[in-house]
XYZ file of C-alpha atoms in Angstrom:
382
model
C -16.725 -83.997 -30.516
C -13.404 -85.208 -29.143
C -12.103 -85.851 -32.620
C -12.405 -82.246 -33.782
C -9.438 -80.838 -31.792
C -7.160 -83.636 -32.975
C -8.300 -83.180 -36.591
C -7.695 -79.450 -36.339
C -4.252 -79.968 -34.817
C -3.331 -82.411 -37.576
C -4.514 -79.951 -40.203
C -2.568 -77.150 -38.526
C 0.618 -79.218 -38.424
C 0.274 -79.963 -42.133
C -0.459 -76.306 -42.901
C 2.421 -74.844 -40.871
C 5.068 -75.099 -43.622
C 2.683 -73.520 -46.151
C 1.666 -70.716 -43.788
C 5.277 -70.013 -42.820
C 6.541 -69.789 -46.401
C 3.554 -67.740 -47.596
C 3.995 -65.296 -44.704
C 7.668 -64.887 -45.548
C 6.748 -63.772 -49.077
C 4.875 -60.783 -47.638
C 7.965 -60.008 -45.581
C 10.242 -60.273 -48.618
C 7.917 -58.073 -50.689
C 8.087 -55.349 -48.047
C 11.877 -55.649 -48.027
C 12.105 -55.171 -51.808
C 10.152 -51.919 -51.629
C 11.770 -50.510 -48.474
C 15.334 -51.265 -49.571
C 14.643 -49.799 -53.021
C 13.599 -46.535 -51.383
C 16.746 -46.622 -49.238
C 19.026 -47.229 -52.245
C 17.365 -44.412 -54.186
C 18.119 -42.090 -51.257
C 21.830 -42.893 -51.476
C 22.308 -45.818 -49.071
C 25.428 -47.827 -49.960
C 24.391 -51.398 -50.778
C 27.562 -52.946 -49.297
C 27.008 -51.185 -45.988
C 23.285 -51.974 -46.016
C 24.096 -55.702 -46.178
C 26.508 -55.387 -43.229
C 24.083 -53.497 -40.994
C 21.262 -55.853 -41.954
C 23.067 -58.937 -40.698
C 24.471 -57.125 -37.665
C 20.899 -56.366 -36.576
C 19.878 -59.970 -37.239
C 22.791 -61.251 -35.136
C 21.957 -58.979 -32.209
C 18.271 -60.003 -32.298
C 18.681 -63.777 -32.770
C 21.801 -64.489 -30.658
C 20.169 -63.998 -27.198
C 17.347 -66.411 -28.086
C 19.872 -68.943 -29.377
C 22.006 -68.719 -26.219
C 19.050 -69.174 -23.864
C 16.725 -71.541 -25.704
C 19.302 -73.878 -27.217
C 21.923 -74.044 -24.481
C 21.091 -77.706 -23.761
C 20.572 -78.961 -27.312
C 23.343 -77.127 -29.156
C 25.647 -79.764 -30.705
C 29.415 -79.644 -30.478
C 31.091 -77.486 -33.092
C 33.403 -79.491 -35.340
C 35.624 -78.332 -38.189
C 33.395 -79.725 -40.988
C 30.327 -78.057 -39.454
C 32.208 -74.785 -38.986
C 33.350 -74.792 -42.626
C 29.780 -75.353 -43.788
C 28.514 -72.484 -41.642
C 31.372 -70.312 -42.921
C 30.334 -71.057 -46.502
C 26.693 -70.287 -45.653
C 27.742 -66.979 -44.096
C 29.491 -65.866 -47.278
C 27.157 -67.425 -49.843
C 23.917 -65.636 -48.953
C 24.712 -62.661 -46.662
C 27.733 -61.459 -48.675
C 27.593 -62.682 -52.285
C 23.845 -63.013 -52.761
C 22.851 -59.840 -50.910
C 25.322 -57.544 -52.659
C 24.382 -58.867 -56.104
C 20.727 -58.430 -55.197
C 21.067 -54.848 -53.940
C 23.190 -53.735 -56.907
C 20.990 -55.532 -59.433
C 17.827 -53.991 -57.987
C 19.460 -50.563 -57.988
C 20.087 -50.928 -61.730
C 16.568 -52.238 -62.490
C 13.403 -52.189 -60.360
C 12.086 -53.833 -57.206
C 9.461 -55.635 -59.306
C 12.080 -57.215 -61.585
C 14.220 -58.137 -58.584
C 11.303 -60.077 -57.107
C 10.399 -61.581 -60.504
C 13.846 -63.125 -61.038
C 13.398 -65.039 -57.790
C 10.985 -67.278 -59.712
C 14.029 -68.904 -61.336
C 15.294 -70.153 -57.961
C 13.057 -73.272 -57.801
C 14.442 -74.488 -61.143
C 18.043 -73.831 -60.123
C 17.427 -75.454 -56.743
C 15.907 -78.493 -58.445
C 18.943 -78.907 -60.714
C 21.321 -78.567 -57.769
C 19.207 -80.995 -55.738
C 19.552 -83.526 -58.559
C 23.309 -83.058 -58.640
C 23.619 -83.565 -54.882
C 21.074 -86.427 -54.880
C 18.495 -84.604 -52.803
C 16.011 -85.199 -55.632
C 15.507 -88.325 -57.732
C 14.201 -88.621 -61.279
C 12.740 -91.702 -62.915
C 12.120 -91.184 -66.631
C 9.480 -93.937 -66.553
C 7.255 -91.817 -64.274
C 5.144 -88.917 -65.528
C 5.745 -86.663 -62.521
C 9.525 -87.041 -62.880
C 9.308 -86.021 -66.548
C 7.152 -83.043 -65.503
C 9.904 -81.829 -63.170
C 12.428 -81.931 -66.015
C 10.108 -80.225 -68.529
C 9.185 -77.509 -66.040
C 12.841 -76.792 -65.330
C 13.610 -76.493 -69.055
C 10.611 -74.190 -69.632
C 11.904 -71.670 -67.068
C 15.130 -71.039 -69.005
C 13.597 -69.101 -71.946
C 11.490 -67.146 -69.455
C 14.636 -65.940 -67.705
C 16.251 -65.103 -71.067
C 13.248 -63.014 -72.148
C 13.291 -61.092 -68.857
C 16.976 -60.344 -69.370
C 17.171 -59.413 -73.056
C 13.695 -58.015 -73.822
C 12.447 -55.040 -71.859
C 9.447 -54.017 -73.977
C 6.996 -51.179 -73.443
C 5.879 -50.138 -69.977
C 2.448 -51.267 -68.824
C 0.590 -49.487 -66.036
C -1.819 -51.818 -64.265
C -2.324 -49.448 -61.353
C -2.547 -45.829 -62.460
C -1.754 -44.457 -59.035
C 0.738 -41.675 -58.561
C 2.278 -40.166 -55.489
C 5.129 -42.609 -55.180
C 8.271 -41.703 -53.336
C 10.249 -41.451 -56.552
C 8.512 -40.540 -59.770
C 11.603 -40.844 -61.892
C 14.197 -43.511 -61.588
C 16.708 -41.994 -63.947
C 15.449 -43.646 -67.135
C 18.683 -43.268 -69.111
C 20.784 -44.934 -66.419
C 18.117 -47.590 -65.989
C 18.148 -48.470 -69.700
C 21.948 -48.547 -69.777
C 22.281 -50.898 -66.804
C 19.127 -52.982 -67.337
C 20.872 -56.038 -68.803
C 23.773 -55.888 -66.321
C 21.366 -55.497 -63.412
C 19.208 -58.410 -64.572
C 22.267 -60.631 -64.959
C 23.306 -59.738 -61.409
C 19.839 -60.653 -60.146
C 19.951 -63.988 -61.973
C 23.474 -64.668 -60.667
C 22.329 -64.089 -57.091
C 19.625 -66.724 -57.672
C 22.398 -69.307 -58.096
C 23.923 -68.135 -54.823
C 20.587 -68.302 -53.045
C 19.862 -71.794 -54.394
C 23.307 -72.936 -53.307
C 22.539 -71.551 -49.851
C 19.355 -73.656 -49.626
C 21.177 -76.817 -50.713
C 24.042 -76.329 -48.274
C 21.597 -75.395 -45.510
C 19.685 -78.660 -46.035
C 22.913 -80.602 -45.428
C 24.015 -78.440 -42.502
C 20.789 -78.654 -40.453
C 21.176 -82.446 -40.356
C 24.566 -82.114 -38.641
C 23.769 -78.955 -36.653
C 20.033 -79.036 -35.801
C 20.101 -76.029 -33.436
C 18.257 -73.698 -35.816
C 18.524 -70.453 -33.830
C 22.232 -70.931 -33.189
C 22.795 -71.735 -36.851
C 20.941 -68.582 -37.887
C 22.929 -66.417 -35.462
C 26.245 -67.871 -36.676
C 25.334 -67.349 -40.341
C 24.388 -63.721 -39.693
C 27.523 -63.124 -37.580
C 29.850 -64.520 -40.246
C 27.917 -62.576 -42.883
C 28.466 -59.385 -40.891
C 32.241 -59.930 -40.698
C 32.549 -60.948 -44.350
C 30.346 -58.106 -45.521
C 32.326 -55.583 -43.466
C 35.574 -56.756 -45.076
C 34.061 -56.343 -48.552
C 32.592 -52.940 -47.642
C 35.898 -51.551 -46.363
C 37.568 -52.732 -49.576
C 34.919 -51.269 -51.906
C 33.888 -48.141 -49.995
C 36.657 -45.947 -48.555
C 34.431 -43.043 -47.511
C 33.738 -43.494 -43.788
C 30.819 -41.063 -43.977
C 28.906 -43.741 -45.912
C 28.606 -45.706 -42.655
C 26.548 -42.949 -41.032
C 22.815 -43.563 -40.892
C 20.011 -41.325 -39.709
C 16.397 -41.687 -38.673
C 15.189 -42.220 -42.219
C 14.441 -44.924 -44.793
C 17.969 -46.333 -44.439
C 17.439 -47.184 -40.764
C 14.024 -48.676 -41.550
C 15.526 -50.831 -44.327
C 18.319 -52.046 -42.026
C 16.074 -52.994 -39.097
C 13.260 -54.452 -41.191
C 15.454 -56.562 -43.482
C 17.674 -57.623 -40.585
C 14.879 -58.828 -38.306
C 12.379 -60.148 -40.856
C 14.387 -61.207 -43.900
C 17.603 -62.415 -42.266
C 16.796 -63.419 -38.692
C 13.269 -64.809 -38.986
C 13.616 -65.934 -42.611
C 16.851 -67.923 -42.131
C 15.358 -69.670 -39.113
C 11.981 -70.457 -40.708
C 13.564 -71.610 -43.953
C 15.947 -73.872 -42.067
C 13.075 -75.533 -40.214
C 11.022 -76.070 -43.380
C 14.053 -77.180 -45.425
C 14.709 -79.892 -42.854
C 11.081 -81.048 -42.996
C 10.134 -80.576 -46.665
C 13.382 -80.030 -48.570
C 14.851 -77.032 -50.436
C 12.592 -77.259 -53.508
C 9.449 -76.810 -51.379
C 10.869 -73.672 -49.727
C 11.420 -71.982 -53.093
C 7.908 -72.788 -54.374
C 6.248 -69.651 -53.035
C 8.328 -67.008 -54.836
C 5.602 -66.029 -57.392
C 3.480 -64.758 -54.505
C 6.288 -62.383 -53.533
C 6.508 -61.066 -57.096
C 2.772 -60.288 -57.254
C 2.830 -58.432 -53.927
C 5.984 -56.527 -54.861
C 4.565 -55.501 -58.253
C 1.489 -54.029 -56.562
C 3.499 -52.230 -53.865
C 6.105 -51.031 -56.377
C 3.432 -49.500 -58.611
C 1.762 -47.716 -55.703
C 4.686 -46.635 -53.510
C 7.593 -46.345 -55.966
C 5.581 -45.472 -59.098
C 7.473 -48.222 -60.898
C 6.530 -49.303 -64.397
C 6.060 -52.961 -65.223
C 7.498 -53.828 -68.643
C 6.071 -56.297 -71.140
C 9.270 -58.383 -71.231
C 9.093 -58.910 -67.475
C 5.440 -59.988 -67.703
C 6.030 -62.475 -70.553
C 9.123 -63.924 -68.904
C 7.381 -64.196 -65.546
C 4.348 -66.008 -66.993
C 6.626 -68.548 -68.696
C 8.654 -69.036 -65.507
C 5.538 -69.496 -63.351
C 4.158 -72.076 -65.798
C 7.414 -74.004 -65.641
C 7.603 -73.561 -61.878
C 4.225 -75.119 -61.171
C 4.936 -77.930 -63.604
C 7.923 -78.729 -61.393
C 5.824 -78.370 -58.245
C 3.147 -80.710 -59.605
C 5.802 -83.348 -60.097
C 7.199 -82.582 -56.647
C 3.765 -82.990 -55.056
C 3.507 -86.488 -56.533
C 6.833 -87.320 -54.897
C 5.405 -86.228 -51.539
C 2.503 -88.661 -51.895
C 4.912 -91.627 -51.954
C 7.873 -90.526 -49.829
C 8.740 -94.018 -48.677
C 9.542 -95.473 -52.082
C 11.525 -94.423 -55.084
C 11.960 -96.517 -58.210
C 10.162 -99.372 -56.500
C 12.622 -99.513 -53.624
C 12.331 -98.605 -49.992
C 14.652 -95.700 -49.197
C 14.853 -96.104 -45.419
C 15.021 -99.011 -43.004
C 13.084 -97.990 -39.905
C 13.969 -99.998 -36.819
C 11.845 -99.610 -33.721
C 11.743 -100.903 -30.211
C 9.217 -100.578 -27.427
C 10.842 -97.516 -25.864
C 12.369 -95.587 -28.697
C 12.872 -95.429 -32.441
C 16.287 -95.771 -34.020
C 17.376 -94.019 -37.204
C 19.478 -96.231 -39.428
C 20.920 -94.894 -42.651
C 21.935 -97.719 -44.913
C 21.976 -98.508 -48.594
C 19.382 -101.114 -49.440
C 19.554 -103.115 -52.623
C 16.064 -104.566 -52.457
C 12.796 -104.194 -50.592
C 13.279 -103.971 -46.855
C 11.052 -105.069 -44.033
C 10.393 -103.170 -40.839
C 12.238 -104.989 -38.103
C 10.815 -105.195 -34.611
C 13.580 -105.237 -32.030
C 12.573 -105.708 -28.404
C 13.946 -103.261 -25.882
C 16.451 -104.211 -23.193
C 13.750 -104.051 -20.529
C 11.596 -106.472 -22.488
C 14.517 -108.903 -22.874
C 15.295 -108.794 -19.147
C 11.651 -109.356 -18.260
C 11.475 -112.292 -20.627
C 14.604 -113.920 -19.162
C 13.362 -113.565 -15.624
């Protein structure tokens, strides 16, 4: 009977990353639908991005100041430059491309293009040596094949729209017409914007995985990213939108989109993703995007009366097949995290009182060294 609580706690610890990332997909799906309604009602996408990260900063900063006052590391110039890049990469570049691309297409397509992110993240992880590939191993080949398969899926989604398919014949959406002529005219441009923001989002994950190692205060990092994103987004908004009336918001869908996306999809999401990226890596974090697409497609059909097109379905199926081929290979990596290409990657050194992290390049197999603590040495001498 005593073993059950410990078994449950072990299972819960293993399940936490999965539960966190799956829960975020429901949050992202709600954001796609709510922000689409806001954009259709005339909300400026530049200003929406600014308000979103302002709300996130106001919500997260107090928790960061109180909870991490003793563990917050010293700010250095290299760390500051990384945080500055993070603040522009996702809050400014990625968000504005996403909002404009979704405005030109649909919320369903915007969520579907996110399925390309795991492939892009995997390629970037290879470039920056966060992932390793051994062509003699089947799971490494699977990761390469899966990445290649996703490319034609993204091309089909971009260039082939196809007929509309109604899975859920429910009406009563907020907007029954989405200006079909304008939608057809800007479909390709909007899809390209959505795919371009995937590169920005993947770059954000890669840079975040490096940054959390140097600046492990997750709440403070999230608050700083959102604060820099607010300043950068405001500068872009003032340059692109000269009408000051566009900054006015009322008690409507625009306010809901700002608060919801700011709290859930910037504040909570940046923090949760940072924690899981540090534990499981950037490729794992991007593995749950198909769930978001399925939820968004259902909500978009019901609430927005959106039509799902054949090209999006075909492209998405191809991308998901490639995605889970990559994830299968990634899961095999997780089963043997200590070795790669027959070599030990880390040299753990322990003593009786504490463990020491030692990062070193090892040319051959390494043994675990047992180093006695200072107290043990003194006791032995006496």
